[in-house]
Amino acid sequence: MIRSILLTASIIASGTLLSQNLKTVSYQDGSQKLKGLITSNAGKKLPGVLILPAWKGIDEEAKTAALELEKQGYIAFIADIYGEGKIPANNEEAAQSSGYYKKNYAEYQKRISLALEQLKKNGAIANKTAVIGYCFGGTGALESARGNLPVVGVVSIHGSLGRDQSRKNEKINAKILVENPADDKSVTPDDYSNLIKEMNEGNADWQIITYAHSKHTFTDPKSPDYNEIMAKRAWNHTLMFLKEILK
């Protein structure tokens, strides 16, 4: 019982610490208010990484990633894709909201662009910025590349790889790293092969790493899919990729 109470207190304290070390940045898309989070090294001239969170909006995994990236010498900004008053309360709402932006990809790309502007306003070097995203955010990372947003590279972490096949394959400038769990039921063999075709036809610099015995949200410690070994490997691969393209 005491151990359980201590563990709960530790989790609460950890969440509070994350909030204290990340500063809120308010910005807008027209009349829609947006609130992102930025690391405490904002204002310095450093490489920048935009983090696109999973389908329920800014969460602990995104916050932890931001703080870890700060330790590596990056300014990290967590984007608010949905906006104030529109954060999903449950899985059903999250599926509906994320599905809207996947379908209306130009609006998703616009929200990502606005977040990139905030990252650069807060000190990130313009020609040394990248995007990483988890789950729905992983889809956003790929959309950043598809939209040729002004970033050097993108990392899609257990993102949805599928795309409306009526869209034309365009040239892709950003370097791409896809971290794909082997047992992700949301990714079909067609999704996988179509993405490779898209990247090749776009003449992209791309790499896909597949993680064995891993389900969809394998990097999230709070998920039943969490695979500690593979999550650590994926994070190391992310850091190696970012170091190559940003430093």
Short mmCIF file of N, CA and C in Angstrom, two decimals, residues 89-234:
data_model
loop_
_atom_site.label_atom_id
_atom_site.label_comp_id
_atom_site.label_asym_id
_atom_site.label_seq_id
_atom_site.Cartn_x
_atom_site.Cartn_y
_atom_site.Cartn_z
N ALA A 89 -11.20 14.37 -25.37
CA ALA A 89 -11.35 13.89 -24.00
C ALA A 89 -11.24 12.37 -23.90
N ASN A 90 -11.37 11.69 -25.03
CA ASN A 90 -11.32 10.22 -25.02
C ASN A 90 -10.88 9.72 -26.39
N ASN A 91 -10.76 8.40 -26.51
CA ASN A 91 -10.28 7.81 -27.77
C ASN A 91 -11.20 8.10 -28.94
N GLU A 92 -12.51 8.09 -28.68
CA GLU A 92 -13.47 8.35 -29.76
C GLU A 92 -13.28 9.75 -30.33
N GLU A 93 -13.17 10.73 -29.45
CA GLU A 93 -12.96 12.11 -29.90
C GLU A 93 -11.60 12.26 -30.57
N ALA A 94 -10.59 11.56 -30.03
CA ALA A 94 -9.24 11.63 -30.62
C ALA A 94 -9.22 11.06 -32.03
N ALA A 95 -9.94 9.96 -32.22
CA ALA A 95 -10.01 9.35 -33.55
C ALA A 95 -10.69 10.30 -34.54
N GLN A 96 -11.75 10.96 -34.08
CA GLN A 96 -12.47 11.90 -34.94
C GLN A 96 -11.62 13.11 -35.29
N SER A 97 -10.95 13.68 -34.28
CA SER A 97 -10.15 14.89 -34.51
C SER A 97 -8.92 14.60 -35.37
N SER A 98 -8.20 13.53 -35.04
CA SER A 98 -7.01 13.20 -35.83
C SER A 98 -7.40 12.79 -37.25
N GLY A 99 -8.53 12.09 -37.37
CA GLY A 99 -9.01 11.69 -38.69
C GLY A 99 -9.32 12.89 -39.58
N TYR A 100 -9.84 13.94 -38.96
CA TYR A 100 -10.14 15.16 -39.72
C TYR A 100 -8.87 15.72 -40.34
N TYR A 101 -7.79 15.81 -39.54
CA TYR A 101 -6.55 16.41 -40.05
C TYR A 101 -5.82 15.49 -41.03
N LYS A 102 -5.99 14.19 -40.87
CA LYS A 102 -5.40 13.27 -41.84
C LYS A 102 -6.08 13.44 -43.20
N LYS A 103 -7.40 13.61 -43.16
CA LYS A 103 -8.15 13.80 -44.40
C LYS A 103 -7.88 15.18 -44.99
N ASN A 104 -7.91 16.20 -44.15
CA ASN A 104 -7.67 17.58 -44.58
C ASN A 104 -6.20 17.93 -44.31
N TYR A 105 -5.34 17.26 -45.04
CA TYR A 105 -3.90 17.33 -44.76
C TYR A 105 -3.32 18.73 -44.93
N ALA A 106 -3.91 19.55 -45.80
CA ALA A 106 -3.40 20.92 -45.98
C ALA A 106 -3.57 21.72 -44.69
N GLU A 107 -4.66 21.47 -43.96
CA GLU A 107 -4.87 22.16 -42.68
C GLU A 107 -3.88 21.66 -41.63
N TYR A 108 -3.57 20.36 -41.69
CA TYR A 108 -2.57 19.80 -40.79
C TYR A 108 -1.21 20.43 -41.07
N GLN A 109 -0.86 20.51 -42.33
CA GLN A 109 0.42 21.12 -42.71
C GLN A 109 0.50 22.58 -42.27
N LYS A 110 -0.65 23.29 -42.35
CA LYS A 110 -0.66 24.69 -41.92
C LYS A 110 -0.40 24.81 -40.43
N ARG A 111 -1.04 23.95 -39.62
CA ARG A 111 -0.83 24.00 -38.17
C ARG A 111 0.63 23.67 -37.83
N ILE A 112 1.21 22.75 -38.57
CA ILE A 112 2.62 22.42 -38.36
C ILE A 112 3.51 23.61 -38.73
N SER A 113 3.18 24.26 -39.84
CA SER A 113 3.94 25.44 -40.27
C SER A 113 3.91 26.55 -39.23
N LEU A 114 2.74 26.77 -38.64
CA LEU A 114 2.61 27.80 -37.60
C LEU A 114 3.47 27.47 -36.39
N ALA A 115 3.52 26.19 -36.04
CA ALA A 115 4.35 25.77 -34.91
C ALA A 115 5.83 25.94 -35.24
N LEU A 116 6.20 25.64 -36.47
CA LEU A 116 7.60 25.84 -36.89
C LEU A 116 7.99 27.31 -36.79
N GLU A 117 7.07 28.20 -37.12
CA GLU A 117 7.34 29.63 -37.01
C GLU A 117 7.63 30.00 -35.56
N GLN A 118 6.87 29.41 -34.63
CA GLN A 118 7.09 29.70 -33.21
C GLN A 118 8.44 29.15 -32.74
N LEU A 119 8.81 27.99 -33.23
CA LEU A 119 10.10 27.41 -32.89
C LEU A 119 11.23 28.33 -33.31
N LYS A 120 11.12 28.87 -34.52
CA LYS A 120 12.18 29.74 -35.04
C LYS A 120 12.16 31.11 -34.36
N LYS A 121 10.98 31.60 -34.01
CA LYS A 121 10.89 32.87 -33.28
C LYS A 121 11.56 32.77 -31.91
N ASN A 122 11.63 31.56 -31.40
CA ASN A 122 12.21 31.33 -30.08
C ASN A 122 13.66 30.86 -30.14
N GLY A 123 14.33 31.16 -31.25
CA GLY A 123 15.76 30.96 -31.30
C GLY A 123 16.29 29.85 -32.18
N ALA A 124 15.43 28.94 -32.63
CA ALA A 124 15.91 27.84 -33.45
C ALA A 124 16.51 28.36 -34.75
N ILE A 125 17.65 27.82 -35.13
CA ILE A 125 18.32 28.22 -36.37
C ILE A 125 17.49 27.75 -37.55
N ALA A 126 17.16 28.68 -38.43
CA ALA A 126 16.18 28.42 -39.50
C ALA A 126 16.55 27.23 -40.38
N ASN A 127 17.83 27.10 -40.71
CA ASN A 127 18.23 26.01 -41.61
C ASN A 127 18.70 24.77 -40.85
N LYS A 128 18.40 24.74 -39.54
CA LYS A 128 18.75 23.58 -38.73
C LYS A 128 17.57 23.20 -37.84
N THR A 129 16.45 22.88 -38.49
CA THR A 129 15.27 22.45 -37.76
C THR A 129 14.76 21.13 -38.32
N ALA A 130 14.14 20.36 -37.46
CA ALA A 130 13.58 19.06 -37.85
C ALA A 130 12.25 18.84 -37.14
N VAL A 131 11.51 17.84 -37.59
CA VAL A 131 10.22 17.48 -36.99
C VAL A 131 10.26 16.03 -36.57
N ILE A 132 9.81 15.74 -35.34
CA ILE A 132 9.57 14.36 -34.95
C ILE A 132 8.12 14.27 -34.47
N GLY A 133 7.51 13.11 -34.66
CA GLY A 133 6.12 12.97 -34.26
C GLY A 133 5.80 11.56 -33.83
N TYR A 134 4.87 11.46 -32.88
CA TYR A 134 4.43 10.17 -32.36
C TYR A 134 3.01 9.88 -32.82
N CYS A 135 2.77 8.67 -33.32
CA CYS A 135 1.42 8.23 -33.67
C CYS A 135 0.80 9.19 -34.70
N PHE A 136 -0.28 9.88 -34.34
CA PHE A 136 -0.85 10.92 -35.21
C PHE A 136 0.20 11.95 -35.58
N GLY A 137 1.07 12.26 -34.62
CA GLY A 137 2.17 13.19 -34.89
C GLY A 137 3.18 12.61 -35.87
N GLY A 138 3.31 11.28 -35.88
CA GLY A 138 4.18 10.65 -36.87
C GLY A 138 3.65 10.83 -38.28
N THR A 139 2.33 10.81 -38.39
CA THR A 139 1.70 11.13 -39.68
C THR A 139 2.01 12.57 -40.05
N GLY A 140 1.97 13.45 -39.05
CA GLY A 140 2.29 14.86 -39.29
C GLY A 140 3.72 15.06 -39.74
N ALA A 141 4.64 14.27 -39.19
CA ALA A 141 6.03 14.36 -39.61
C ALA A 141 6.15 14.05 -41.10
N LEU A 142 5.44 13.01 -41.54
CA LEU A 142 5.45 12.67 -42.97
C LEU A 142 4.78 13.76 -43.80
N GLU A 143 3.72 14.36 -43.25
CA GLU A 143 3.06 15.46 -43.97
C GLU A 143 3.98 16.67 -44.08
N SER A 144 4.85 16.86 -43.10
CA SER A 144 5.83 17.96 -43.18
C SER A 144 6.75 17.74 -44.37
N ALA A 145 7.14 16.48 -44.59
CA ALA A 145 7.99 16.16 -45.73
C ALA A 145 7.22 16.28 -47.05
N ARG A 146 6.00 15.78 -47.05
CA ARG A 146 5.18 15.84 -48.27
C ARG A 146 4.89 17.27 -48.68
N GLY A 147 4.69 18.14 -47.69
CA GLY A 147 4.40 19.54 -47.98
C GLY A 147 5.64 20.37 -48.21
N ASN A 148 6.80 19.72 -48.15
CA ASN A 148 8.09 20.41 -48.29
C ASN A 148 8.16 21.64 -47.38
N LEU A 149 7.78 21.44 -46.12
CA LEU A 149 7.94 22.50 -45.13
C LEU A 149 9.43 22.72 -44.89
N PRO A 150 9.81 23.92 -44.41
CA PRO A 150 11.23 24.27 -44.32
C PRO A 150 11.96 23.59 -43.16
N VAL A 151 12.14 22.28 -43.29
CA VAL A 151 12.88 21.50 -42.29
C VAL A 151 13.89 20.61 -43.00
N VAL A 152 14.95 20.27 -42.28
CA VAL A 152 16.01 19.44 -42.86
C VAL A 152 15.60 17.98 -42.90
N GLY A 153 14.87 17.54 -41.87
CA GLY A 153 14.48 16.13 -41.82
C GLY A 153 13.30 15.91 -40.90
N VAL A 154 12.72 14.70 -41.00
CA VAL A 154 11.57 14.34 -40.18
C VAL A 154 11.73 12.92 -39.66
N VAL A 155 11.15 12.68 -38.48
CA VAL A 155 11.13 11.33 -37.90
C VAL A 155 9.69 10.97 -37.58
N SER A 156 9.20 9.90 -38.19
CA SER A 156 7.85 9.41 -37.90
C SER A 156 7.97 8.20 -36.99
N ILE A 157 7.47 8.35 -35.75
CA ILE A 157 7.57 7.30 -34.74
C ILE A 157 6.20 6.64 -34.58
N HIS A 158 6.09 5.39 -34.95
CA HIS A 158 4.85 4.61 -35.04
C HIS A 158 3.69 5.46 -35.59
N GLY A 159 3.98 6.19 -36.66
CA GLY A 159 2.95 6.98 -37.32
C GLY A 159 2.17 6.14 -38.32
N SER A 160 1.01 6.65 -38.70
CA SER A 160 0.23 6.01 -39.77
C SER A 160 0.95 6.25 -41.09
N LEU A 161 1.19 5.17 -41.83
CA LEU A 161 1.94 5.29 -43.09
C LEU A 161 1.02 5.42 -44.29
N GLY A 162 -0.27 5.17 -44.10
CA GLY A 162 -1.22 5.22 -45.20
C GLY A 162 -1.51 6.64 -45.64
N ARG A 163 -1.93 6.76 -46.90
CA ARG A 163 -2.22 8.06 -47.47
C ARG A 163 -3.21 7.88 -48.60
N ASP A 164 -4.03 8.89 -48.85
CA ASP A 164 -4.97 8.86 -49.97
C ASP A 164 -4.17 8.68 -51.27
N GLN A 165 -4.40 7.58 -51.94
CA GLN A 165 -3.61 7.25 -53.11
C GLN A 165 -3.97 8.09 -54.34
N SER A 166 -4.99 8.94 -54.21
CA SER A 166 -5.29 9.86 -55.31
C SER A 166 -4.33 11.05 -55.32
N ARG A 167 -3.60 11.22 -54.21
CA ARG A 167 -2.61 12.31 -54.15
C ARG A 167 -1.40 11.96 -55.03
N LYS A 168 -0.92 12.96 -55.72
CA LYS A 168 0.23 12.76 -56.59
C LYS A 168 1.51 12.74 -55.77
N ASN A 169 2.42 11.85 -56.13
CA ASN A 169 3.72 11.81 -55.47
C ASN A 169 4.58 12.97 -55.97
N GLU A 170 5.09 13.76 -55.03
CA GLU A 170 5.88 14.94 -55.37
C GLU A 170 7.32 14.77 -54.89
N LYS A 171 8.19 15.65 -55.36
CA LYS A 171 9.57 15.64 -54.89
C LYS A 171 9.60 15.93 -53.40
N ILE A 172 10.44 15.21 -52.66
CA ILE A 172 10.56 15.39 -51.22
C ILE A 172 11.98 15.83 -50.88
N ASN A 173 12.08 16.98 -50.23
CA ASN A 173 13.40 17.54 -49.91
C ASN A 173 13.95 17.07 -48.56
N ALA A 174 13.07 16.92 -47.58
CA ALA A 174 13.52 16.56 -46.22
C ALA A 174 13.98 15.11 -46.17
N LYS A 175 15.00 14.86 -45.37
CA LYS A 175 15.42 13.50 -45.10
C LYS A 175 14.41 12.85 -44.17
N ILE A 176 14.17 11.56 -44.35
CA ILE A 176 13.08 10.89 -43.64
C ILE A 176 13.58 9.65 -42.90
N LEU A 177 13.20 9.56 -41.63
CA LEU A 177 13.40 8.35 -40.83
C LEU A 177 12.04 7.89 -40.34
N VAL A 178 11.68 6.66 -40.68
CA VAL A 178 10.43 6.06 -40.21
C VAL A 178 10.76 4.96 -39.22
N GLU A 179 10.23 5.08 -38.00
CA GLU A 179 10.43 4.07 -36.97
C GLU A 179 9.12 3.29 -36.83
N ASN A 180 9.12 2.08 -37.38
CA ASN A 180 7.89 1.33 -37.57
C ASN A 180 7.86 0.06 -36.72
N PRO A 181 6.88 -0.08 -35.81
CA PRO A 181 6.77 -1.31 -35.03
C PRO A 181 6.28 -2.47 -35.90
N ALA A 182 6.95 -3.61 -35.78
CA ALA A 182 6.67 -4.73 -36.67
C ALA A 182 5.24 -5.25 -36.55
N ASP A 183 4.66 -5.14 -35.36
CA ASP A 183 3.32 -5.71 -35.13
C ASP A 183 2.23 -4.64 -35.05
N ASP A 184 2.45 -3.53 -35.75
CA ASP A 184 1.45 -2.45 -35.77
C ASP A 184 0.33 -2.83 -36.73
N LYS A 185 -0.83 -3.18 -36.19
CA LYS A 185 -1.95 -3.62 -37.01
C LYS A 185 -2.58 -2.48 -37.81
N SER A 186 -2.23 -1.24 -37.46
CA SER A 186 -2.81 -0.11 -38.20
C SER A 186 -2.05 0.16 -39.50
N VAL A 187 -0.91 -0.51 -39.69
CA VAL A 187 -0.12 -0.35 -40.91
C VAL A 187 -0.26 -1.62 -41.75
N THR A 188 -0.81 -1.49 -42.94
CA THR A 188 -0.97 -2.64 -43.82
C THR A 188 0.24 -2.80 -44.74
N PRO A 189 0.42 -3.99 -45.32
CA PRO A 189 1.51 -4.17 -46.29
C PRO A 189 1.43 -3.17 -47.45
N ASP A 190 0.21 -2.82 -47.88
CA ASP A 190 0.05 -1.83 -48.94
C ASP A 190 0.51 -0.45 -48.49
N ASP A 191 0.18 -0.08 -47.24
CA ASP A 191 0.64 1.21 -46.70
C ASP A 191 2.16 1.29 -46.77
N TYR A 192 2.79 0.22 -46.36
CA TYR A 192 4.26 0.14 -46.29
C TYR A 192 4.87 0.28 -47.68
N SER A 193 4.36 -0.52 -48.62
CA SER A 193 4.93 -0.49 -49.98
C SER A 193 4.62 0.81 -50.70
N ASN A 194 3.44 1.37 -50.45
CA ASN A 194 3.08 2.65 -51.09
C ASN A 194 3.95 3.79 -50.58
N LEU A 195 4.30 3.74 -49.29
CA LEU A 195 5.17 4.78 -48.75
C LEU A 195 6.56 4.70 -49.39
N ILE A 196 7.08 3.50 -49.54
CA ILE A 196 8.39 3.35 -50.18
C ILE A 196 8.34 3.86 -51.61
N LYS A 197 7.26 3.54 -52.31
CA LYS A 197 7.09 4.01 -53.69
C LYS A 197 7.04 5.53 -53.73
N GLU A 198 6.28 6.12 -52.79
CA GLU A 198 6.17 7.58 -52.71
C GLU A 198 7.53 8.23 -52.47
N MET A 199 8.28 7.70 -51.53
CA MET A 199 9.58 8.28 -51.20
C MET A 199 10.57 8.11 -52.34
N ASN A 200 10.53 6.96 -53.00
CA ASN A 200 11.43 6.75 -54.14
C ASN A 200 11.09 7.67 -55.31
N GLU A 201 9.79 7.81 -55.59
CA GLU A 201 9.39 8.69 -56.68
C GLU A 201 9.65 10.15 -56.34
N GLY A 202 9.71 10.46 -55.05
CA GLY A 202 10.05 11.82 -54.62
C GLY A 202 11.55 12.03 -54.50
N ASN A 203 12.32 10.99 -54.84
CA ASN A 203 13.78 11.05 -54.77
C ASN A 203 14.25 11.46 -53.38
N ALA A 204 13.59 10.92 -52.37
CA ALA A 204 13.90 11.29 -50.99
C ALA A 204 15.08 10.49 -50.45
N ASP A 205 15.74 11.07 -49.47
CA ASP A 205 16.74 10.36 -48.66
C ASP A 205 15.95 9.76 -47.50
N TRP A 206 15.71 8.44 -47.55
CA TRP A 206 14.82 7.84 -46.57
C TRP A 206 15.39 6.57 -45.95
N GLN A 207 14.86 6.25 -44.78
CA GLN A 207 15.23 5.02 -44.08
C GLN A 207 14.05 4.57 -43.23
N ILE A 208 13.78 3.27 -43.24
CA ILE A 208 12.76 2.68 -42.37
C ILE A 208 13.44 1.68 -41.45
N ILE A 209 13.22 1.83 -40.15
CA ILE A 209 13.71 0.86 -39.18
C ILE A 209 12.49 0.19 -38.56
N THR A 210 12.48 -1.14 -38.61
CA THR A 210 11.36 -1.90 -38.06
C THR A 210 11.79 -2.58 -36.76
N TYR A 211 10.94 -2.44 -35.73
CA TYR A 211 11.28 -2.92 -34.40
C TYR A 211 10.49 -4.19 -34.07
N ALA A 212 11.22 -5.26 -33.82
CA ALA A 212 10.61 -6.58 -33.60
C ALA A 212 9.78 -6.61 -32.32
N HIS A 213 8.75 -7.47 -32.34
CA HIS A 213 7.91 -7.72 -31.16
C HIS A 213 7.34 -6.41 -30.59
N SER A 214 7.00 -5.50 -31.47
CA SER A 214 6.52 -4.19 -31.02
C SER A 214 5.18 -3.87 -31.66
N LYS A 215 4.23 -3.46 -30.80
CA LYS A 215 2.92 -3.04 -31.28
C LYS A 215 2.90 -1.53 -31.44
N HIS A 216 1.73 -0.98 -31.72
CA HIS A 216 1.61 0.40 -32.19
C HIS A 216 2.32 1.42 -31.30
N THR A 217 1.95 1.55 -30.04
CA THR A 217 2.52 2.61 -29.19
C THR A 217 3.67 2.07 -28.34
N PHE A 218 4.61 1.42 -28.99
CA PHE A 218 5.68 0.72 -28.28
C PHE A 218 6.66 1.64 -27.55
N THR A 219 6.65 2.94 -27.84
CA THR A 219 7.58 3.86 -27.20
C THR A 219 7.01 4.55 -25.96
N ASP A 220 5.73 4.38 -25.70
CA ASP A 220 5.06 5.09 -24.60
C ASP A 220 5.04 4.23 -23.33
N PRO A 221 5.76 4.67 -22.29
CA PRO A 221 5.80 3.88 -21.05
C PRO A 221 4.44 3.64 -20.41
N LYS A 222 3.46 4.48 -20.71
CA LYS A 222 2.14 4.33 -20.13
C LYS A 222 1.23 3.39 -20.93
N SER A 223 1.72 2.93 -22.07
CA SER A 223 0.92 2.08 -22.95
C SER A 223 1.16 0.60 -22.66
N PRO A 224 0.13 -0.24 -22.79
CA PRO A 224 0.33 -1.69 -22.65
C PRO A 224 1.22 -2.25 -23.76
N ASP A 225 1.41 -1.46 -24.83
CA ASP A 225 2.28 -1.87 -25.95
C ASP A 225 3.76 -1.57 -25.69
N TYR A 226 4.06 -0.93 -24.59
CA TYR A 226 5.43 -0.46 -24.34
C TYR A 226 6.43 -1.60 -24.39
N ASN A 227 7.49 -1.39 -25.18
CA ASN A 227 8.60 -2.33 -25.28
C ASN A 227 9.87 -1.55 -24.93
N GLU A 228 10.33 -1.70 -23.70
CA GLU A 228 11.41 -0.86 -23.19
C GLU A 228 12.68 -0.94 -24.03
N ILE A 229 13.07 -2.14 -24.40
CA ILE A 229 14.30 -2.30 -25.17
C ILE A 229 14.18 -1.62 -26.52
N MET A 230 13.09 -1.89 -27.22
CA MET A 230 12.92 -1.31 -28.55
C MET A 230 12.69 0.20 -28.48
N ALA A 231 12.03 0.66 -27.43
CA ALA A 231 11.81 2.10 -27.26
C ALA A 231 13.15 2.83 -27.11
N LYS A 232 14.05 2.24 -26.32
CA LYS A 232 15.37 2.85 -26.14
C LYS A 232 16.15 2.86 -27.45
N ARG A 233 16.05 1.78 -28.19
CA ARG A 233 16.74 1.73 -29.49
C ARG A 233 16.18 2.80 -30.44
N ALA A 234 14.86 2.92 -30.44
CA ALA A 234 14.22 3.90 -31.33
C ALA A 234 14.67 5.31 -30.97
#
